[in-house]
Amino acid sequence: MIIARGRNTYMMKLQRKHVDSMQEWGKHQEPLFYGYNFPKMNRQERNYWYQIKAFSFSKRCYAIFNLEGQLVGYIALRDIKWFRKVGELGIVFDPDQINKGYGSDSLNTFLIYYFEVLKMKKLNLKVSYFNKRAQRCYEKCGFKIVTVKLEEFEDQRLPIFQEELYLPYRELFKLDKGLIKCQFIHMMMTKEMYKKNKLSTLSTEHLCI
């Protein structure tokens, strides 16, 4: 069942079959983004991945489709505090489907669902400093920067200090007590900010059904 529809994307709750489709996604070509490629998993691993995404009280996950019915990405809510009405956003796209406008369209649509249907009050996110494309998308959708912090990088296997391939990017990282760290930008949007923005590029076709 479709929960929200935008101009060129729509969303539904993640289903187990969607994880199988993600196995066919493309790969990032830029070395820094290798760790963001959707992992190849066997059936048992896919079952487990789906279970932790779909059946956790503090998590929700939504599949994103283009108007041709192709699965192009997913949005994950994590660390949801239902009483305080706040959560943290994560959004992932098939590398073959980026730069097509799906990011801002689906995120704008999701914000309507998040604030008006789920009745949440605040949405947080963090993005690596080097991920400029994602930063532009979040800012375009109305998120504001809260702070910038040096934090543990998600992919500790990244050979950033070993392979010459990563030499141009090393200044973005730091090795601290054996951990690879990089700068992360923390951003947020409140319900008041959402209402004020009204995301003027949206029309009534974005209303959830």
Short mmCIF file of C-alpha atoms in Angstrom, two decimals:
data_model
loop_
_atom_site.label_atom_id
_atom_site.label_comp_id
_atom_site.label_asym_id
_atom_site.label_seq_id
_atom_site.Cartn_x
_atom_site.Cartn_y
_atom_site.Cartn_z
CA MET A 1 0.00 0.00 0.00
CA ILE A 2 1.32 3.43 -0.96
CA ILE A 3 1.69 5.72 2.05
CA ALA A 4 2.89 8.87 0.30
CA ARG A 5 3.20 10.12 -3.27
CA GLY A 6 5.34 12.87 -4.74
CA ARG A 7 5.78 14.32 -8.21
CA ASN A 8 8.06 11.54 -9.44
CA THR A 9 8.31 9.10 -6.52
CA TYR A 10 6.07 7.23 -4.15
CA MET A 11 6.69 5.29 -0.95
CA MET A 12 5.43 2.23 0.85
CA LYS A 13 6.50 0.32 3.93
CA LEU A 14 9.48 -1.90 3.30
CA GLN A 15 8.65 -5.50 2.37
CA ARG A 16 10.91 -8.55 2.35
CA LYS A 17 10.84 -8.78 -1.46
CA HIS A 18 12.23 -5.27 -1.70
CA VAL A 19 15.49 -6.42 -0.12
CA ASP A 20 15.92 -8.92 -2.96
CA SER A 21 15.47 -6.10 -5.49
CA MET A 22 18.15 -4.04 -3.76
CA GLN A 23 20.64 -6.79 -4.55
CA GLU A 24 20.45 -5.65 -8.18
CA TRP A 25 21.43 -2.06 -7.43
CA GLY A 26 24.50 -0.52 -9.03
CA LYS A 27 27.76 0.44 -7.35
CA HIS A 28 29.27 3.79 -6.45
CA GLN A 29 32.33 4.55 -8.56
CA GLU A 30 33.92 7.08 -6.20
CA PRO A 31 36.17 5.32 -3.63
CA LEU A 32 34.86 7.26 -0.63
CA PHE A 33 31.39 5.89 -1.27
CA TYR A 34 32.30 2.22 -1.66
CA GLY A 35 31.11 1.62 1.90
CA TYR A 36 27.67 2.95 0.97
CA ASN A 37 27.07 0.27 -1.66
CA PHE A 38 24.24 -2.03 -0.72
CA PRO A 39 25.91 -5.27 0.46
CA LYS A 40 25.57 -8.56 -1.34
CA MET A 41 23.83 -10.95 1.05
CA ASN A 42 22.64 -14.53 1.00
CA ARG A 43 18.99 -15.33 1.75
CA GLN A 44 19.56 -15.78 5.46
CA GLU A 45 21.41 -12.49 5.72
CA ARG A 46 18.64 -10.72 3.80
CA ASN A 47 16.04 -12.18 6.14
CA TYR A 48 17.96 -10.89 9.13
CA TRP A 49 18.51 -7.43 7.55
CA TYR A 50 14.79 -7.14 6.87
CA GLN A 51 13.84 -8.27 10.39
CA ILE A 52 15.93 -5.61 12.10
CA LYS A 53 14.63 -2.91 9.75
CA ALA A 54 10.95 -3.82 9.79
CA PHE A 55 10.20 -5.22 13.23
CA SER A 56 11.92 -2.90 15.68
CA PHE A 57 9.93 -0.56 17.92
CA SER A 58 12.51 2.19 17.46
CA LYS A 59 12.90 1.81 13.68
CA ARG A 60 10.78 2.19 10.55
CA CYS A 61 11.82 1.66 6.94
CA TYR A 62 10.14 2.78 3.70
CA ALA A 63 10.86 1.78 0.11
CA ILE A 64 11.05 4.53 -2.54
CA PHE A 65 9.85 3.90 -6.10
CA ASN A 66 9.86 6.03 -9.23
CA LEU A 67 6.66 6.37 -11.25
CA GLU A 68 7.70 3.40 -13.40
CA GLY A 69 7.53 1.20 -10.32
CA GLN A 70 11.30 0.78 -10.03
CA LEU A 71 12.73 0.55 -6.51
CA VAL A 72 15.24 3.42 -6.37
CA GLY A 73 15.96 3.87 -2.67
CA TYR A 74 14.76 3.63 0.88
CA ILE A 75 14.26 5.87 3.88
CA ALA A 76 15.05 4.57 7.35
CA LEU A 77 13.93 6.10 10.62
CA ARG A 78 16.04 5.02 13.58
CA ASP A 79 16.33 5.87 17.25
CA ILE A 80 12.64 6.80 17.26
CA LYS A 81 11.40 8.20 20.55
CA TRP A 82 7.66 8.00 20.15
CA PHE A 83 6.81 9.81 23.39
CA ARG A 84 9.09 12.74 22.53
CA LYS A 85 8.05 12.47 18.85
CA VAL A 86 11.59 12.62 17.45
CA GLY A 87 13.60 10.34 15.18
CA GLU A 88 16.75 10.20 13.06
CA LEU A 89 16.66 10.05 9.28
CA GLY A 90 18.70 7.83 6.99
CA ILE A 91 18.21 7.76 3.22
CA VAL A 92 19.90 5.49 0.66
CA PHE A 93 19.62 5.38 -3.12
CA ASP A 94 20.61 3.02 -5.88
CA PRO A 95 23.81 4.61 -7.22
CA ASP A 96 22.41 4.18 -10.74
CA GLN A 97 19.44 6.38 -9.83
CA ILE A 98 21.10 9.43 -8.27
CA ASN A 99 21.02 12.89 -9.86
CA LYS A 100 17.52 12.28 -11.20
CA GLY A 101 15.62 14.39 -8.68
CA TYR A 102 14.39 11.42 -6.69
CA GLY A 103 16.19 12.50 -3.51
CA SER A 104 14.57 15.87 -2.91
CA ASP A 105 11.19 14.72 -4.19
CA SER A 106 11.00 11.67 -1.93
CA LEU A 107 12.37 13.54 1.07
CA ASN A 108 9.92 16.41 0.67
CA THR A 109 7.13 13.87 0.42
CA PHE A 110 8.38 11.96 3.44
CA LEU A 111 8.42 15.16 5.51
CA ILE A 112 4.69 15.54 4.96
CA TYR A 113 4.14 11.95 6.08
CA TYR A 114 6.47 12.36 9.06
CA PHE A 115 5.04 15.59 10.44
CA GLU A 116 1.41 15.43 9.35
CA VAL A 117 0.60 11.71 9.48
CA LEU A 118 2.98 10.37 12.12
CA LYS A 119 2.54 13.65 14.06
CA MET A 120 6.23 13.86 14.90
CA LYS A 121 7.84 17.05 16.25
CA LYS A 122 11.48 16.86 15.20
CA LEU A 123 13.66 15.02 12.68
CA ASN A 124 17.43 14.72 13.07
CA LEU A 125 20.08 13.50 10.65
CA LYS A 126 23.81 13.45 10.21
CA VAL A 127 25.82 13.42 7.00
CA SER A 128 29.53 13.00 6.37
CA TYR A 129 31.30 16.25 5.57
CA PHE A 130 32.49 14.98 2.19
CA ASN A 131 28.98 14.02 1.02
CA LYS A 132 28.23 17.38 -0.57
CA ARG A 133 25.43 16.08 -2.78
CA ALA A 134 23.44 14.85 0.22
CA GLN A 135 24.09 18.10 2.09
CA ARG A 136 22.65 20.14 -0.77
CA CYS A 137 19.57 17.93 -0.85
CA TYR A 138 18.95 18.29 2.88
CA GLU A 139 19.44 22.05 2.81
CA LYS A 140 17.15 22.35 -0.19
CA CYS A 141 14.46 20.51 1.75
CA GLY A 142 14.80 22.90 4.69
CA PHE A 143 17.12 21.17 7.18
CA LYS A 144 19.38 23.41 9.24
CA ILE A 145 22.90 22.68 10.49
CA VAL A 146 23.17 22.21 14.26
CA THR A 147 26.84 21.30 14.68
CA VAL A 148 29.82 19.58 13.08
CA LYS A 149 31.55 16.79 15.02
CA LEU A 150 34.50 14.46 14.55
CA GLU A 151 32.98 10.99 14.90
CA GLU A 152 33.66 7.36 14.14
CA PHE A 153 33.25 6.59 10.44
CA GLU A 154 30.69 3.92 9.57
CA ASP A 155 33.06 1.76 7.53
CA GLN A 156 36.06 0.97 9.72
CA ARG A 157 37.42 -1.30 6.97
CA LEU A 158 38.01 1.66 4.66
CA PRO A 159 41.75 1.50 3.76
CA ILE A 160 42.00 5.28 3.82
CA PHE A 161 45.52 5.28 5.28
CA GLN A 162 46.81 2.23 3.43
CA GLU A 163 45.94 2.49 -0.25
CA GLU A 164 47.25 5.21 -2.56
CA LEU A 165 43.80 5.34 -4.17
CA TYR A 166 42.61 7.28 -1.12
CA LEU A 167 45.54 9.68 -0.88
CA PRO A 168 43.51 12.73 -2.11
CA TYR A 169 40.92 12.12 0.65
CA ARG A 170 43.12 11.46 3.68
CA GLU A 171 42.92 15.01 4.97
CA LEU A 172 39.20 14.41 5.57
CA PHE A 173 39.90 11.62 8.04
CA LYS A 174 41.73 11.10 11.30
CA LEU A 175 43.01 7.97 13.04
CA ASP A 176 42.15 8.26 16.73
CA LYS A 177 43.03 5.41 19.11
CA GLY A 178 42.77 2.92 16.28
CA LEU A 179 39.44 4.25 15.01
CA ILE A 180 38.88 5.97 11.67
CA LYS A 181 37.02 9.22 12.24
CA CYS A 182 35.72 11.99 10.01
CA GLN A 183 33.67 15.14 10.31
CA PHE A 184 29.90 14.70 10.41
CA ILE A 185 27.39 17.50 9.94
CA HIS A 186 24.39 17.23 12.26
CA MET A 187 21.18 18.73 10.91
CA MET A 188 17.60 18.98 12.06
CA MET A 189 14.09 20.09 11.19
CA THR A 190 11.29 20.80 13.65
CA LYS A 191 7.59 20.72 12.94
CA GLU A 192 7.55 24.51 13.31
CA MET A 193 10.30 24.83 10.69
CA TYR A 194 8.39 22.48 8.41
CA LYS A 195 5.20 24.51 8.77
CA LYS A 196 7.05 27.76 8.17
CA ASN A 197 8.77 26.50 5.07
CA LYS A 198 5.68 24.78 3.75
CA LEU A 199 8.08 23.45 1.15
CA SER A 200 6.57 25.77 -1.45
CA THR A 201 7.60 23.56 -4.36
CA LEU A 202 5.09 20.94 -3.27
CA SER A 203 1.51 20.73 -4.47
CA THR A 204 -1.52 18.90 -3.17
CA GLU A 205 -0.50 15.81 -5.14
CA HIS A 206 2.00 15.10 -2.34
CA LEU A 207 -0.74 14.54 0.20
CA CYS A 208 -0.58 11.10 1.78
CA ILE A 209 -3.26 8.56 0.97
#
